[in-house]
XYZ file of C-alpha atoms in Angstrom:
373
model
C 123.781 45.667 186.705
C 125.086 42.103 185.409
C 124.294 38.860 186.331
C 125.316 35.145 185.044
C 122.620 33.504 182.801
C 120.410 31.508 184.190
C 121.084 28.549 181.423
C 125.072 28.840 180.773
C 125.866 30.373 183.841
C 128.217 32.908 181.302
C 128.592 36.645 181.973
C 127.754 37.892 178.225
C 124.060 38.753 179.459
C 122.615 41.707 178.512
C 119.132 43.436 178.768
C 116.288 43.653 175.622
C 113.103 44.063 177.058
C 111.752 46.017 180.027
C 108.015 46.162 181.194
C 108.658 48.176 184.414
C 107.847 47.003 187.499
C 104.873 44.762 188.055
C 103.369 42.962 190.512
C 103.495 39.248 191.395
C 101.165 37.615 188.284
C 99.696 34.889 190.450
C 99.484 37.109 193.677
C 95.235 37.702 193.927
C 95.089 39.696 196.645
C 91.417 40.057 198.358
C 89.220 42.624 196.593
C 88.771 44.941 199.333
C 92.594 44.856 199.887
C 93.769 48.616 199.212
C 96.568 49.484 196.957
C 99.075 49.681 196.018
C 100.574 46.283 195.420
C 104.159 45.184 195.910
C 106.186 45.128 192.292
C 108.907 44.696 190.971
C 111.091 44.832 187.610
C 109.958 42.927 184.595
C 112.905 42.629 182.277
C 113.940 40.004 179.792
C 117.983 39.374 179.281
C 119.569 37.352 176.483
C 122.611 35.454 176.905
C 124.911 36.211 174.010
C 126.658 32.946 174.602
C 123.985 30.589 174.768
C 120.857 32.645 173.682
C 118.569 31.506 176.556
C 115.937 34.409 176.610
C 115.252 34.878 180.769
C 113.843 37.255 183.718
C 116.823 39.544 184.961
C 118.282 39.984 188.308
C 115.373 40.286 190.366
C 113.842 37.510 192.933
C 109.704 38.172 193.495
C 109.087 38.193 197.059
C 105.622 37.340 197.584
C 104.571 33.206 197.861
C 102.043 32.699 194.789
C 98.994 30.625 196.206
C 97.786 28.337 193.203
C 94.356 28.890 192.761
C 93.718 28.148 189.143
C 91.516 25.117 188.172
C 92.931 23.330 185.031
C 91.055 24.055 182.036
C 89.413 21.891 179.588
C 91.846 22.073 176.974
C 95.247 20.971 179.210
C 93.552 18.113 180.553
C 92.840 16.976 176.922
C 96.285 17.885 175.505
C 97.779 15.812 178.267
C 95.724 12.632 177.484
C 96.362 13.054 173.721
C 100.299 13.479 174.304
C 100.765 10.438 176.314
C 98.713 8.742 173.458
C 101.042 9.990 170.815
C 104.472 9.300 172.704
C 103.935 5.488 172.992
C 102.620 5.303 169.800
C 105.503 6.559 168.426
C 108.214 5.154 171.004
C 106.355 1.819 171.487
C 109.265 0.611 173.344
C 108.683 3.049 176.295
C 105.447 1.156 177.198
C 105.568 -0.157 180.717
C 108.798 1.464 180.837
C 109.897 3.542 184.496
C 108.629 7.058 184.078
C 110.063 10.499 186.175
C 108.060 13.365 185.637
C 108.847 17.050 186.983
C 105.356 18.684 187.970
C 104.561 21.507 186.189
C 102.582 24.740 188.189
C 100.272 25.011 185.468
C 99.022 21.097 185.707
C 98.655 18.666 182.859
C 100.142 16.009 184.604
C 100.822 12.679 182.237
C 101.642 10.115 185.725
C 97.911 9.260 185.377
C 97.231 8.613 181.956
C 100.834 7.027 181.935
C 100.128 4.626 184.797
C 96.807 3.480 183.078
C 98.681 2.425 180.159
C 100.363 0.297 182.408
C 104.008 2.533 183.196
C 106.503 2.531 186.604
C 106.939 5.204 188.464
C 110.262 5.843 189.217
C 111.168 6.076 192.655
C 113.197 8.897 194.447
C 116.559 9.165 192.814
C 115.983 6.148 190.109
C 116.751 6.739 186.459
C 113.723 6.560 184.068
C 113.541 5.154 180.713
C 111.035 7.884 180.216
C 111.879 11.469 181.505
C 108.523 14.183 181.396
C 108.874 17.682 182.188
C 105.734 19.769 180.792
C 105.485 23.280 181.208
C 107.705 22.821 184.688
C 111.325 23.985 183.834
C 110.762 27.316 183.158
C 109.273 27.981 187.198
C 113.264 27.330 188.364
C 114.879 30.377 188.573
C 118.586 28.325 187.031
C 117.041 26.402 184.214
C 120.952 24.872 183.512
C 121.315 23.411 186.878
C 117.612 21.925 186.258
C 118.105 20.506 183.057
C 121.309 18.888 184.555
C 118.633 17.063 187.229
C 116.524 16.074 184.620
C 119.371 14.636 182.427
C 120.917 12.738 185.473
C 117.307 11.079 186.245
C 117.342 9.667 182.192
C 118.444 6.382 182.134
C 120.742 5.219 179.447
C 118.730 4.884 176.011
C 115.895 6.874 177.828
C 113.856 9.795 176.326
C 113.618 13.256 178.314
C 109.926 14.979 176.697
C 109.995 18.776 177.482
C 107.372 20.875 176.651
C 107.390 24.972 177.017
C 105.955 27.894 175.942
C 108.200 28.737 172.877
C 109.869 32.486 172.297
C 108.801 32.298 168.884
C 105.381 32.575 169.038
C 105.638 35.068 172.419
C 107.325 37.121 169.950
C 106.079 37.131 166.649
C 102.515 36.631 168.031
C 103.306 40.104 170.779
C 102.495 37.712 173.664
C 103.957 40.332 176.292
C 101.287 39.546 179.219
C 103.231 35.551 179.471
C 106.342 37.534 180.509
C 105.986 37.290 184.470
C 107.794 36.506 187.626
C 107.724 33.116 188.143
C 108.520 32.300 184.392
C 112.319 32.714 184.440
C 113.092 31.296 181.021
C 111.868 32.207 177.493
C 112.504 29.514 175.343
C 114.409 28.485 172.029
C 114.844 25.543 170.526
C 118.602 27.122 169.925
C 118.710 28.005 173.647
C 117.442 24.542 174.745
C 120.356 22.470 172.390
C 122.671 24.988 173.462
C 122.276 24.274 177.267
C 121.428 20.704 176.932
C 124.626 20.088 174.991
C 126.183 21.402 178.122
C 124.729 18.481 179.983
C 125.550 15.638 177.334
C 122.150 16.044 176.209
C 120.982 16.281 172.228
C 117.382 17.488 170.467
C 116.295 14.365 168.760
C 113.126 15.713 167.501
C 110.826 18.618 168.148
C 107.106 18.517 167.536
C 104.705 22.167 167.136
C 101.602 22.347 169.805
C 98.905 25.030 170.792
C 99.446 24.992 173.934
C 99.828 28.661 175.562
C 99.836 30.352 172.374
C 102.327 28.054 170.853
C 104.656 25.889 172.421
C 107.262 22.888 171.638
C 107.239 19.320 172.863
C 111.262 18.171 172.392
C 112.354 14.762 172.778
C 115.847 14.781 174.059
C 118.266 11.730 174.656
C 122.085 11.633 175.888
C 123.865 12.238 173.483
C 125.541 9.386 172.619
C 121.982 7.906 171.847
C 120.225 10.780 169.857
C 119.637 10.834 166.006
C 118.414 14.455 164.975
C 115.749 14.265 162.637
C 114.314 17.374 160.108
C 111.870 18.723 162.030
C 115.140 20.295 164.142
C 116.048 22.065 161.280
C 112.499 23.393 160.504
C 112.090 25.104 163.670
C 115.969 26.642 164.004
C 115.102 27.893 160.822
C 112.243 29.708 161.461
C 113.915 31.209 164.617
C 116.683 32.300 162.886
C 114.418 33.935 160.283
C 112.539 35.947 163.139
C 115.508 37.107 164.938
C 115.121 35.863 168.255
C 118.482 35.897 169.264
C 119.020 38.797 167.969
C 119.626 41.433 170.956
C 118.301 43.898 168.491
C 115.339 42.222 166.760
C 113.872 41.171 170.970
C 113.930 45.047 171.725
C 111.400 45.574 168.953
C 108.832 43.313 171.426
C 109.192 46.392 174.241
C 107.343 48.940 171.734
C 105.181 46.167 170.004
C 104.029 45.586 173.870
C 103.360 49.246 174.704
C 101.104 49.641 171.272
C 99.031 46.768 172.196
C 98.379 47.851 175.480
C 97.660 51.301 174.153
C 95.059 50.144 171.265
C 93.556 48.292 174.324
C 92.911 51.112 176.277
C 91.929 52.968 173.049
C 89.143 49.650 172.092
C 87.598 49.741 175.619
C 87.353 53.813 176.229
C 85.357 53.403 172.235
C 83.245 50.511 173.703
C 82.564 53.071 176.649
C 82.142 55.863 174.933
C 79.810 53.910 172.747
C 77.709 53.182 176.074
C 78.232 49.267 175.285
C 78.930 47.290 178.755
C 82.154 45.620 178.882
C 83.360 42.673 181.128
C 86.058 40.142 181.312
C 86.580 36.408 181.345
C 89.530 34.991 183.415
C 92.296 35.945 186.060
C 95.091 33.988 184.978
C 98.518 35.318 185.842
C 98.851 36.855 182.144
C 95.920 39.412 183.357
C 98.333 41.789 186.026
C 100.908 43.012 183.188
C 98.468 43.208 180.081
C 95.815 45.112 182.440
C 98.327 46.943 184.015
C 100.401 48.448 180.772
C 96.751 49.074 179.374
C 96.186 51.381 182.115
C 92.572 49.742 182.079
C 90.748 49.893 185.835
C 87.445 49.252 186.523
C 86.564 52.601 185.387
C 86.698 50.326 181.618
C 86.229 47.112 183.430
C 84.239 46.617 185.993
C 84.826 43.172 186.710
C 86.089 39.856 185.395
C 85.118 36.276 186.143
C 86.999 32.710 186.550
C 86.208 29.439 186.713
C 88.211 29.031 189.742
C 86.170 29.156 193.272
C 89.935 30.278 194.891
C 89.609 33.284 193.126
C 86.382 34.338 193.717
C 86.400 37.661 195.965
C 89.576 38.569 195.137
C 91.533 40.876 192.773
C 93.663 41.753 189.729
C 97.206 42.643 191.105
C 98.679 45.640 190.152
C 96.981 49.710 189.424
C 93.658 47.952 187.415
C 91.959 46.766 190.404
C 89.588 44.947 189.067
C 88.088 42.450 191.037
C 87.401 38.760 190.566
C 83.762 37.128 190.415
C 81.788 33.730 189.381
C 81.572 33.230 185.806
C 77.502 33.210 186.465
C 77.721 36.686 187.635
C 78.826 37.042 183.324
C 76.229 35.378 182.234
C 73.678 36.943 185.058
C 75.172 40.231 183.541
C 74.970 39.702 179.502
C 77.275 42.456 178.594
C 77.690 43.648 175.014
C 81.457 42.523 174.738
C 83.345 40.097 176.870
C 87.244 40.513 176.623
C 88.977 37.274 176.528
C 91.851 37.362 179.261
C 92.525 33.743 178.870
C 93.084 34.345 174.931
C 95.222 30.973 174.731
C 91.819 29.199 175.368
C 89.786 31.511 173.626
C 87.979 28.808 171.139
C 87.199 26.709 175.100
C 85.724 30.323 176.540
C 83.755 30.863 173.723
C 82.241 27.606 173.445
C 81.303 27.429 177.702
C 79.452 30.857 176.833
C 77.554 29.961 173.905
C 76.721 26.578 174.899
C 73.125 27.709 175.477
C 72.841 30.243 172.882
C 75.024 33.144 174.507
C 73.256 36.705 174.533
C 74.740 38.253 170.963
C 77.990 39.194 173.033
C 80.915 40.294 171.109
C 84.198 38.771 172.069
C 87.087 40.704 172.102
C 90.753 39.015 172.024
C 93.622 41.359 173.402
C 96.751 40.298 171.351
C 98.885 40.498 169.150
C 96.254 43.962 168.990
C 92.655 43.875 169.738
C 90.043 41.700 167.785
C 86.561 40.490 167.873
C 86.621 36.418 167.966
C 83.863 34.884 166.109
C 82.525 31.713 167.097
């Protein structure tokens, strides 16, 4: 099967990674809902032409409800960000600002509009162009870069921020791949398919977010003056390999190890008659659970923050159902495996804000490890 990429639109697409099929990450069906669930085919294909890293030829069918409440750590990351951008682009302040809403949250309009910026209305350029985290939910990310380019006002800056392939794939960040997400992300990729669009990388800035992402600042082209920080991060792609057909396969077996020394870690904490239980649903959870072959035989239940998800369940064979994080803390069990590992040093903190119980935290990725705090 061939399809045209997602970024280029090109035919020279071919697969690298396949996770089999898997269910809808942010479909949380109600606990007592029996299985199975729907799925279908998790695959990443690179473009050979442009190198965008992206979901194959497959559409999920099922809506995804959002349910999540927006953690402590994006709501400060987004306050800090609009802090550093008009400190360093002074001359955007009070400028007309266009921002493309992100799934995940961490919305600048607020913070922006206190600091005393427009908002554009519908269909007028912006001096100041946001897209955080949003892009990569559009199933053609070319056609949606060409929006955002179109909305930039002469002179303007576009800010995009996404979860970079680097760090997914040096760091074995499998459980981000999902439906929903149907672009990985290079730096490469991102010139290559901006260029398309008479867009340029100006500059390029390293954040935590997710694992690891990128915040670009992108201008038309005629405008932009690429400073060394591009050249830093091409670098280190290039070094890793991640447009390297071969080099992305290797992620497939690094994937199935993890989820295997996962399985192995719990059945020991088991066997050991130590109580294990989980913090978070996010829609990571379905694939990482899932390839683990963990079920609430290992885990008998995780918790959230997030009332919407309360009685419900994990998608997929694990089953495991969704609770109040109280019912955790009500519970004390001997090891608490971090599901929402990208806020790990956040989850940590909430539990041992009044002295925790002497739990051990486990962190899933790259392989299993015990988090101190």
């Amino acid at each position: 099967m061939s399809f045209n990429c997602r970024g280029c639109s090109g035919e020279n697409v071919v697969p690298v990674v396949d996770l089999g099929a898997q269910p809808c990450a942010d479909y949380f069906p109600a606990a007592e809902t029996p299985g199975p669930d729907p799925r279908w085919p998790l695959e990443l294909w690179l473009c050979r032409d442009c190198t965008l890293v992206q979901l194959g030829p497959v559409e999920a069918q099922l809506p995804e409800e959002p349910l999540a409440v927006e953690s402590a750590t994006s709501l400060a990351h987004a306050e800090a960000s609009v802090k550093e951008i008009l400190r360093d682009y002074p001359e955007l302040a009070g400028k007309v600002v266009c921002e493309f809403a992100s799934h995940h949250g961490g919305s600048w309009l607020g913070h922006l509009s206190a600091a005393g910026s427009q908002l554009a209305a519908a269909g007028q350029q912006a001096d100041l162009v946001i897209d955080v985290h949003g892009i990569v939910h559009e199933p053609q990310y070319g056609d949606m870069l060409k929006l955002r380019a179109e909305r930039l006002a002469p002179g303007g800056l576009l800010v995009m921020e996404f979860h970079h392939l680097l760090p997914l794939f040096i760091g074995n960040q499998f459980d981000t791949i999902r439906h929903g997400h149907w672009a990985y992300v290079s730096l490469r990729a991102l010139r290559n398919v901006a260029a398309l669009h008479g867009l340029a990388v100006e500059s390029v800035k390293q954040v935590e977010m997710y694992g690891g992402s990128l915040m670009v600042m992108l201008r038309h082209t005629a405008d932009a003056e690429p400073d060394a920080s591009v050249d830093v991060v091409l670098a280190d792609e290039d070094a890793a390999g991640i447009a390297d057909e071969v080099q992305l396969g290797s992620l497939q077996e690094a994937a199935w190890h993890a989820a295997d020394a996962l399985h192995a870690e719990l059945t020991r904490h088991k066997d050991a008659g130590r109580t294990v239980l989980a913090y978070g649903a996010p829609s990571k959870a379905p694939v990482l659970l899932d390839l683990s072959k963990v079920t609430t035989d290992l885990l008998p239940f995780t918790v959230d923050i997030a009332p919407g998800k309360h009685g419900r369940r994990i998608p997929g064979g694990c089953m495991v159902p969704i609770r109040p994080v109280a019912d955790l803390t009500a519970a004390q069990p001997d090891v608490v495996l971090v599901l929402t590992w990208d806020i790990a040093d956040e989850v940590v903190a909430q539990l041992e804000a009044d002295g925790g119980w002497g739990a051990t935290y486990l962190v899933p990725l790259p392989e299993p490890h015990e988090r101190g705090f």
